[in-house]
Amino acid sequence: MSELVNTIELSGFDPDGEPEIRMMSDGSAELWFNFMPPSFVEDPDAYGDFDRQLEAAIGVPVIWEDREVFLIAEPASDTIARLTDFIQNFRHDGKWLTPPAATQ
């Protein structure tokens, strides 16, 4: 079992409970949310494709482990920077309802 090595706190996603990245001893990373969907979202299915959005943003596979936990088994050298940028700049304005490919 892998052990926690470092925690990176993120901001800008959900003021009632911000997510964090947990770096593990086996080299994997885990993205933990306090609320998924975020606390201010009324539709519990609104973020149903969030794992695919994460994959597209960071360029490596993401496994949706639990409601609030996403596993990145093999992060690339830029994964944490890309993940941090994605989470801290994520827009909750409804654009996520239509995948980017469908809007082109």
mmCIF file of N, CA and C in Angstrom:
data_model
loop_
_atom_site.group_PDB
_atom_site.id
_atom_site.type_symbol
_atom_site.label_atom_id
_atom_site.label_comp_id
_atom_site.label_asym_id
_atom_site.label_seq_id
_atom_site.Cartn_x
_atom_site.Cartn_y
_atom_site.Cartn_z
ATOM 1 N N MET A 1 0.835 -1.181 0.000
ATOM 2 C CA MET A 1 0.000 0.000 0.000
ATOM 3 C C MET A 1 0.885 1.251 0.000
ATOM 4 N N SER A 2 0.549 2.155 -0.862
ATOM 5 C CA SER A 2 1.313 3.386 -0.995
ATOM 6 C C SER A 2 0.996 4.352 0.146
ATOM 7 N N GLU A 3 2.007 5.115 0.548
ATOM 8 C CA GLU A 3 1.826 6.066 1.647
ATOM 9 C C GLU A 3 1.902 7.500 1.144
ATOM 10 N N LEU A 4 1.235 8.382 1.848
ATOM 11 C CA LEU A 4 1.222 9.803 1.521
ATOM 12 C C LEU A 4 2.604 10.410 1.727
ATOM 13 N N VAL A 5 3.077 11.150 0.714
ATOM 14 C CA VAL A 5 4.380 11.796 0.773
ATOM 15 C C VAL A 5 4.233 13.314 0.902
ATOM 16 N N ASN A 6 3.259 13.871 0.173
ATOM 17 C CA ASN A 6 3.102 15.328 0.136
ATOM 18 C C ASN A 6 1.662 15.667 -0.221
ATOM 19 N N THR A 7 1.187 16.788 0.286
ATOM 20 C CA THR A 7 -0.153 17.272 -0.038
ATOM 21 C C THR A 7 -0.038 18.671 -0.622
ATOM 22 N N ILE A 8 -0.725 18.884 -1.743
ATOM 23 C CA ILE A 8 -0.738 20.186 -2.403
ATOM 24 C C ILE A 8 -2.174 20.709 -2.338
ATOM 25 N N GLU A 9 -2.385 21.766 -1.594
ATOM 26 C CA GLU A 9 -3.719 22.342 -1.459
ATOM 27 C C GLU A 9 -4.007 23.247 -2.653
ATOM 28 N N LEU A 10 -5.222 23.132 -3.182
ATOM 29 C CA LEU A 10 -5.641 23.930 -4.326
ATOM 30 C C LEU A 10 -6.723 24.914 -3.905
ATOM 31 N N SER A 11 -6.922 25.945 -4.699
ATOM 32 C CA SER A 11 -7.961 26.924 -4.391
ATOM 33 C C SER A 11 -8.665 27.342 -5.676
ATOM 34 N N GLY A 12 -9.847 27.914 -5.502
ATOM 35 C CA GLY A 12 -10.584 28.448 -6.628
ATOM 36 C C GLY A 12 -11.630 27.528 -7.213
ATOM 37 N N PHE A 13 -11.779 26.315 -6.673
ATOM 38 C CA PHE A 13 -12.743 25.369 -7.227
ATOM 39 C C PHE A 13 -14.057 25.370 -6.460
ATOM 40 N N ASP A 14 -13.973 25.312 -5.143
ATOM 41 C CA ASP A 14 -15.175 25.268 -4.302
ATOM 42 C C ASP A 14 -14.852 25.923 -2.961
ATOM 43 N N PRO A 15 -15.364 27.122 -2.732
ATOM 44 C CA PRO A 15 -15.035 27.841 -1.501
ATOM 45 C C PRO A 15 -15.475 27.121 -0.219
ATOM 46 N N ASP A 16 -16.419 26.190 -0.320
ATOM 47 C CA ASP A 16 -16.867 25.461 0.867
ATOM 48 C C ASP A 16 -16.018 24.231 1.159
ATOM 49 N N GLY A 17 -15.063 23.944 0.314
ATOM 50 C CA GLY A 17 -14.196 22.783 0.527
ATOM 51 C C GLY A 17 -13.283 22.579 -0.659
ATOM 52 N N GLU A 18 -12.120 23.175 -0.614
ATOM 53 C CA GLU A 18 -11.192 23.121 -1.743
ATOM 54 C C GLU A 18 -10.531 21.742 -1.856
ATOM 55 N N PRO A 19 -10.222 21.324 -3.088
ATOM 56 C CA PRO A 19 -9.570 20.023 -3.297
ATOM 57 C C PRO A 19 -8.082 20.058 -2.965
ATOM 58 N N GLU A 20 -7.485 18.872 -2.954
ATOM 59 C CA GLU A 20 -6.046 18.763 -2.745
ATOM 60 C C GLU A 20 -5.496 17.611 -3.580
ATOM 61 N N ILE A 21 -4.230 17.739 -3.927
ATOM 62 C CA ILE A 21 -3.516 16.677 -4.623
ATOM 63 C C ILE A 21 -2.661 15.979 -3.585
ATOM 64 N N ARG A 22 -2.753 14.669 -3.544
ATOM 65 C CA ARG A 22 -1.941 13.880 -2.620
ATOM 66 C C ARG A 22 -0.918 13.095 -3.440
ATOM 67 N N MET A 23 0.343 13.359 -3.186
ATOM 68 C CA MET A 23 1.431 12.652 -3.841
ATOM 69 C C MET A 23 1.755 11.419 -3.004
ATOM 70 N N MET A 24 1.833 10.267 -3.669
ATOM 71 C CA MET A 24 2.005 9.008 -2.958
ATOM 72 C C MET A 24 3.408 8.433 -3.163
ATOM 73 N N SER A 25 3.808 7.562 -2.270
ATOM 74 C CA SER A 25 5.164 7.004 -2.282
ATOM 75 C C SER A 25 5.456 6.144 -3.510
ATOM 76 N N ASP A 26 4.435 5.624 -4.170
ATOM 77 C CA ASP A 26 4.655 4.819 -5.375
ATOM 78 C C ASP A 26 4.734 5.673 -6.645
ATOM 79 N N GLY A 27 4.701 7.009 -6.493
ATOM 80 C CA GLY A 27 4.788 7.912 -7.635
ATOM 81 C C GLY A 27 3.444 8.338 -8.192
ATOM 82 N N SER A 28 2.366 7.733 -7.716
ATOM 83 C CA SER A 28 1.034 8.113 -8.181
ATOM 84 C C SER A 28 0.584 9.398 -7.498
ATOM 85 N N ALA A 29 -0.500 9.962 -8.028
ATOM 86 C CA ALA A 29 -1.107 11.157 -7.442
ATOM 87 C C ALA A 29 -2.600 10.898 -7.293
ATOM 88 N N GLU A 30 -3.178 11.473 -6.268
ATOM 89 C CA GLU A 30 -4.613 11.374 -6.038
ATOM 90 C C GLU A 30 -5.174 12.776 -5.890
ATOM 91 N N LEU A 31 -6.271 13.037 -6.589
ATOM 92 C CA LEU A 31 -6.964 14.316 -6.478
ATOM 93 C C LEU A 31 -8.190 14.090 -5.607
ATOM 94 N N TRP A 32 -8.210 14.758 -4.454
ATOM 95 C CA TRP A 32 -9.293 14.597 -3.474
ATOM 96 C C TRP A 32 -10.131 15.867 -3.413
ATOM 97 N N PHE A 33 -11.438 15.690 -3.495
ATOM 98 C CA PHE A 33 -12.392 16.790 -3.352
ATOM 99 C C PHE A 33 -13.167 16.610 -2.062
ATOM 100 N N ASN A 34 -13.586 17.712 -1.464
ATOM 101 C CA ASN A 34 -14.492 17.637 -0.329
ATOM 102 C C ASN A 34 -15.915 17.378 -0.808
ATOM 103 N N PHE A 35 -16.234 17.925 -1.973
ATOM 104 C CA PHE A 35 -17.558 17.763 -2.564
ATOM 105 C C PHE A 35 -17.411 17.541 -4.062
ATOM 106 N N MET A 36 -18.063 16.513 -4.589
ATOM 107 C CA MET A 36 -18.119 16.300 -6.026
ATOM 108 C C MET A 36 -19.499 15.794 -6.358
ATOM 109 N N PRO A 37 -20.329 16.581 -7.047
ATOM 110 C CA PRO A 37 -20.006 17.891 -7.598
ATOM 111 C C PRO A 37 -19.784 18.916 -6.483
ATOM 112 N N PRO A 38 -19.269 20.090 -6.865
ATOM 113 C CA PRO A 38 -19.023 21.142 -5.870
ATOM 114 C C PRO A 38 -20.278 21.447 -5.049
ATOM 115 N N SER A 39 -20.073 21.978 -3.863
ATOM 116 C CA SER A 39 -21.155 22.200 -2.909
ATOM 117 C C SER A 39 -22.274 23.092 -3.422
ATOM 118 N N PHE A 40 -21.994 23.967 -4.363
ATOM 119 C CA PHE A 40 -23.007 24.898 -4.853
ATOM 120 C C PHE A 40 -23.771 24.378 -6.064
ATOM 121 N N VAL A 41 -23.462 23.183 -6.542
ATOM 122 C CA VAL A 41 -24.125 22.603 -7.719
ATOM 123 C C VAL A 41 -25.296 21.757 -7.249
ATOM 124 N N GLU A 42 -26.468 22.022 -7.799
ATOM 125 C CA GLU A 42 -27.677 21.321 -7.370
ATOM 126 C C GLU A 42 -27.865 19.970 -8.055
ATOM 127 N N ASP A 43 -27.419 19.818 -9.287
ATOM 128 C CA ASP A 43 -27.607 18.591 -10.045
ATOM 129 C C ASP A 43 -26.483 17.609 -9.716
ATOM 130 N N PRO A 44 -26.775 16.489 -9.042
ATOM 131 C CA PRO A 44 -25.720 15.550 -8.647
ATOM 132 C C PRO A 44 -25.027 14.883 -9.836
ATOM 133 N N ASP A 45 -25.644 14.904 -11.010
ATOM 134 C CA ASP A 45 -25.050 14.284 -12.198
ATOM 135 C C ASP A 45 -24.319 15.279 -13.085
ATOM 136 N N ALA A 46 -24.265 16.523 -12.669
ATOM 137 C CA ALA A 46 -23.717 17.589 -13.513
ATOM 138 C C ALA A 46 -22.267 17.373 -13.911
ATOM 139 N N TYR A 47 -21.495 16.732 -13.082
ATOM 140 C CA TYR A 47 -20.074 16.546 -13.368
ATOM 141 C C TYR A 47 -19.764 15.098 -13.737
ATOM 142 N N GLY A 48 -20.707 14.435 -14.389
ATOM 143 C CA GLY A 48 -20.588 13.022 -14.728
ATOM 144 C C GLY A 48 -19.417 12.657 -15.614
ATOM 145 N N ASP A 49 -18.884 13.605 -16.359
ATOM 146 C CA ASP A 49 -17.736 13.327 -17.230
ATOM 147 C C ASP A 49 -16.469 14.017 -16.739
ATOM 148 N N PHE A 50 -16.421 14.351 -15.472
ATOM 149 C CA PHE A 50 -15.289 15.120 -14.956
ATOM 150 C C PHE A 50 -13.968 14.370 -15.101
ATOM 151 N N ASP A 51 -13.993 13.046 -14.988
ATOM 152 C CA ASP A 51 -12.764 12.279 -15.184
ATOM 153 C C ASP A 51 -12.222 12.456 -16.597
ATOM 154 N N ARG A 52 -13.099 12.500 -17.585
ATOM 155 C CA ARG A 52 -12.661 12.714 -18.978
ATOM 156 C C ARG A 52 -12.147 14.138 -19.178
ATOM 157 N N GLN A 53 -12.765 15.106 -18.498
ATOM 158 C CA GLN A 53 -12.261 16.477 -18.572
ATOM 159 C C GLN A 53 -10.859 16.565 -17.971
ATOM 160 N N LEU A 54 -10.649 15.875 -16.859
ATOM 161 C CA LEU A 54 -9.327 15.848 -16.233
ATOM 162 C C LEU A 54 -8.301 15.233 -17.177
ATOM 163 N N GLU A 55 -8.633 14.081 -17.767
ATOM 164 C CA GLU A 55 -7.717 13.419 -18.699
ATOM 165 C C GLU A 55 -7.329 14.332 -19.854
ATOM 166 N N ALA A 56 -8.317 15.009 -20.419
ATOM 167 C CA ALA A 56 -8.038 15.916 -21.534
ATOM 168 C C ALA A 56 -7.130 17.063 -21.105
ATOM 169 N N ALA A 57 -7.321 17.532 -19.903
ATOM 170 C CA ALA A 57 -6.543 18.675 -19.418
ATOM 171 C C ALA A 57 -5.110 18.305 -19.044
ATOM 172 N N ILE A 58 -4.908 17.104 -18.510
ATOM 173 C CA ILE A 58 -3.573 16.765 -18.009
ATOM 174 C C ILE A 58 -2.801 15.797 -18.900
ATOM 175 N N GLY A 59 -3.479 15.164 -19.846
ATOM 176 C CA GLY A 59 -2.786 14.334 -20.824
ATOM 177 C C GLY A 59 -2.375 12.944 -20.381
ATOM 178 N N VAL A 60 -2.880 12.467 -19.262
ATOM 179 C CA VAL A 60 -2.611 11.099 -18.801
ATOM 180 C C VAL A 60 -3.921 10.497 -18.284
ATOM 181 N N PRO A 61 -4.010 9.159 -18.247
ATOM 182 C CA PRO A 61 -5.244 8.518 -17.764
ATOM 183 C C PRO A 61 -5.586 8.877 -16.313
ATOM 184 N N VAL A 62 -6.888 9.005 -16.080
ATOM 185 C CA VAL A 62 -7.416 9.306 -14.747
ATOM 186 C C VAL A 62 -8.480 8.261 -14.422
ATOM 187 N N ILE A 63 -8.415 7.702 -13.234
ATOM 188 C CA ILE A 63 -9.410 6.737 -12.773
ATOM 189 C C ILE A 63 -10.244 7.394 -11.686
ATOM 190 N N TRP A 64 -11.566 7.379 -11.884
ATOM 191 C CA TRP A 64 -12.478 7.936 -10.887
ATOM 192 C C TRP A 64 -12.674 6.860 -9.831
ATOM 193 N N GLU A 65 -11.892 6.911 -8.761
ATOM 194 C CA GLU A 65 -11.867 5.880 -7.721
ATOM 195 C C GLU A 65 -13.113 5.868 -6.846
ATOM 196 N N ASP A 66 -13.530 7.021 -6.421
ATOM 197 C CA ASP A 66 -14.638 7.168 -5.489
ATOM 198 C C ASP A 66 -15.299 8.500 -5.837
ATOM 199 N N ARG A 67 -16.416 8.793 -5.265
ATOM 200 C CA ARG A 67 -17.126 10.022 -5.613
ATOM 201 C C ARG A 67 -16.242 11.265 -5.574
ATOM 202 N N GLU A 68 -15.377 11.364 -4.587
ATOM 203 C CA GLU A 68 -14.530 12.553 -4.417
ATOM 204 C C GLU A 68 -13.043 12.290 -4.662
ATOM 205 N N VAL A 69 -12.682 11.133 -5.215
ATOM 206 C CA VAL A 69 -11.268 10.778 -5.376
ATOM 207 C C VAL A 69 -10.975 10.339 -6.808
ATOM 208 N N PHE A 70 -9.941 10.956 -7.389
ATOM 209 C CA PHE A 70 -9.485 10.622 -8.734
ATOM 210 C C PHE A 70 -8.032 10.186 -8.651
ATOM 211 N N LEU A 71 -7.700 9.057 -9.270
ATOM 212 C CA LEU A 71 -6.354 8.493 -9.224
ATOM 213 C C LEU A 71 -5.621 8.736 -10.539
ATOM 214 N N ILE A 72 -4.390 9.192 -10.426
ATOM 215 C CA ILE A 72 -3.501 9.352 -11.568
ATOM 216 C C ILE A 72 -2.332 8.414 -11.283
ATOM 217 N N ALA A 73 -2.380 7.216 -11.852
ATOM 218 C CA ALA A 73 -1.425 6.163 -11.527
ATOM 219 C C ALA A 73 -0.004 6.492 -11.961
ATOM 220 N N GLU A 74 0.128 7.105 -13.133
ATOM 221 C CA GLU A 74 1.457 7.401 -13.662
ATOM 222 C C GLU A 74 1.522 8.835 -14.173
ATOM 223 N N PRO A 75 1.671 9.800 -13.275
ATOM 224 C CA PRO A 75 1.740 11.192 -13.702
ATOM 225 C C PRO A 75 2.999 11.450 -14.543
ATOM 226 N N ALA A 76 2.863 12.293 -15.548
ATOM 227 C CA ALA A 76 4.008 12.736 -16.345
ATOM 228 C C ALA A 76 4.703 13.870 -15.592
ATOM 229 N N SER A 77 5.823 14.323 -16.113
ATOM 230 C CA SER A 77 6.590 15.360 -15.422
ATOM 231 C C SER A 77 5.822 16.669 -15.259
ATOM 232 N N ASP A 78 4.868 16.939 -16.165
ATOM 233 C CA ASP A 78 4.104 18.184 -16.093
ATOM 234 C C ASP A 78 2.682 18.006 -15.559
ATOM 235 N N THR A 79 2.340 16.797 -15.139
ATOM 236 C CA THR A 79 0.955 16.505 -14.725
ATOM 237 C C THR A 79 0.482 17.370 -13.571
ATOM 238 N N ILE A 80 1.273 17.522 -12.535
ATOM 239 C CA ILE A 80 0.823 18.271 -11.359
ATOM 240 C C ILE A 80 0.618 19.740 -11.705
ATOM 241 N N ALA A 81 1.497 20.308 -12.502
ATOM 242 C CA ALA A 81 1.330 21.707 -12.923
ATOM 243 C C ALA A 81 0.077 21.860 -13.771
ATOM 244 N N ARG A 82 -0.152 20.937 -14.692
ATOM 245 C CA ARG A 82 -1.346 21.006 -15.545
ATOM 246 C C ARG A 82 -2.619 20.793 -14.732
ATOM 247 N N LEU A 83 -2.574 19.868 -13.788
ATOM 248 C CA LEU A 83 -3.728 19.599 -12.930
ATOM 249 C C LEU A 83 -4.047 20.803 -12.054
ATOM 250 N N THR A 84 -3.033 21.395 -11.468
ATOM 251 C CA THR A 84 -3.217 22.587 -10.640
ATOM 252 C C THR A 84 -3.840 23.714 -11.454
ATOM 253 N N ASP A 85 -3.326 23.938 -12.637
ATOM 254 C CA ASP A 85 -3.858 24.987 -13.510
ATOM 255 C C ASP A 85 -5.314 24.717 -13.871
ATOM 256 N N PHE A 86 -5.623 23.477 -14.221
ATOM 257 C CA PHE A 86 -6.993 23.119 -14.593
ATOM 258 C C PHE A 86 -7.969 23.352 -13.439
ATOM 259 N N ILE A 87 -7.635 22.855 -12.263
ATOM 260 C CA ILE A 87 -8.541 22.971 -11.111
ATOM 261 C C ILE A 87 -8.698 24.427 -10.683
ATOM 262 N N GLN A 88 -7.608 25.159 -10.583
ATOM 263 C CA GLN A 88 -7.670 26.534 -10.086
ATOM 264 C C GLN A 88 -8.291 27.498 -11.089
ATOM 265 N N ASN A 89 -8.394 27.102 -12.355
ATOM 266 C CA ASN A 89 -9.000 27.964 -13.366
ATOM 267 C C ASN A 89 -10.273 27.379 -13.956
ATOM 268 N N PHE A 90 -10.806 26.338 -13.325
ATOM 269 C CA PHE A 90 -12.003 25.674 -13.830
ATOM 270 C C PHE A 90 -13.194 26.618 -13.778
ATOM 271 N N ARG A 91 -13.962 26.644 -14.864
ATOM 272 C CA ARG A 91 -15.133 27.524 -14.927
ATOM 273 C C ARG A 91 -16.393 26.711 -14.683
ATOM 274 N N HIS A 92 -17.164 27.127 -13.721
ATOM 275 C CA HIS A 92 -18.417 26.461 -13.373
ATOM 276 C C HIS A 92 -19.594 27.192 -14.017
ATOM 277 N N ASP A 93 -19.441 27.613 -15.258
ATOM 278 C CA ASP A 93 -20.472 28.442 -15.877
ATOM 279 C C ASP A 93 -21.395 27.682 -16.814
ATOM 280 N N GLY A 94 -21.347 26.369 -16.771
ATOM 281 C CA GLY A 94 -22.231 25.578 -17.612
ATOM 282 C C GLY A 94 -21.584 25.090 -18.887
ATOM 283 N N LYS A 95 -20.416 25.572 -19.245
ATOM 284 C CA LYS A 95 -19.768 25.138 -20.477
ATOM 285 C C LYS A 95 -19.416 23.664 -20.437
ATOM 286 N N TRP A 96 -19.235 23.124 -19.250
ATOM 287 C CA TRP A 96 -18.930 21.705 -19.116
ATOM 288 C C TRP A 96 -20.088 20.822 -19.556
ATOM 289 N N LEU A 97 -21.290 21.379 -19.670
ATOM 290 C CA LEU A 97 -22.445 20.569 -20.081
ATOM 291 C C LEU A 97 -22.325 20.105 -21.521
ATOM 292 N N THR A 98 -21.592 20.825 -22.350
ATOM 293 C CA THR A 98 -21.397 20.454 -23.743
ATOM 294 C C THR A 98 -19.916 20.205 -23.971
ATOM 295 N N PRO A 99 -19.538 18.943 -24.255
ATOM 296 C CA PRO A 99 -18.133 18.653 -24.486
ATOM 297 C C PRO A 99 -17.568 19.516 -25.602
ATOM 298 N N PRO A 100 -16.297 19.921 -25.515
ATOM 299 C CA PRO A 100 -15.694 20.796 -26.525
ATOM 300 C C PRO A 100 -15.887 20.324 -27.948
ATOM 301 N N ALA A 101 -15.795 19.022 -28.210
ATOM 302 C CA ALA A 101 -15.938 18.493 -29.578
ATOM 303 C C ALA A 101 -17.325 18.780 -30.141
ATOM 304 N N ALA A 102 -18.328 18.832 -29.290
ATOM 305 C CA ALA A 102 -19.699 19.054 -29.744
ATOM 306 C C ALA A 102 -19.976 20.509 -30.080
ATOM 307 N N THR A 103 -19.102 21.417 -29.624
ATOM 308 C CA THR A 103 -19.337 22.846 -29.876
ATOM 309 C C THR A 103 -18.600 23.347 -31.109
ATOM 310 N N GLN A 104 -17.808 22.512 -31.727
ATOM 311 C CA GLN A 104 -17.017 22.941 -32.893
ATOM 312 C C GLN A 104 -17.770 22.713 -34.178
#
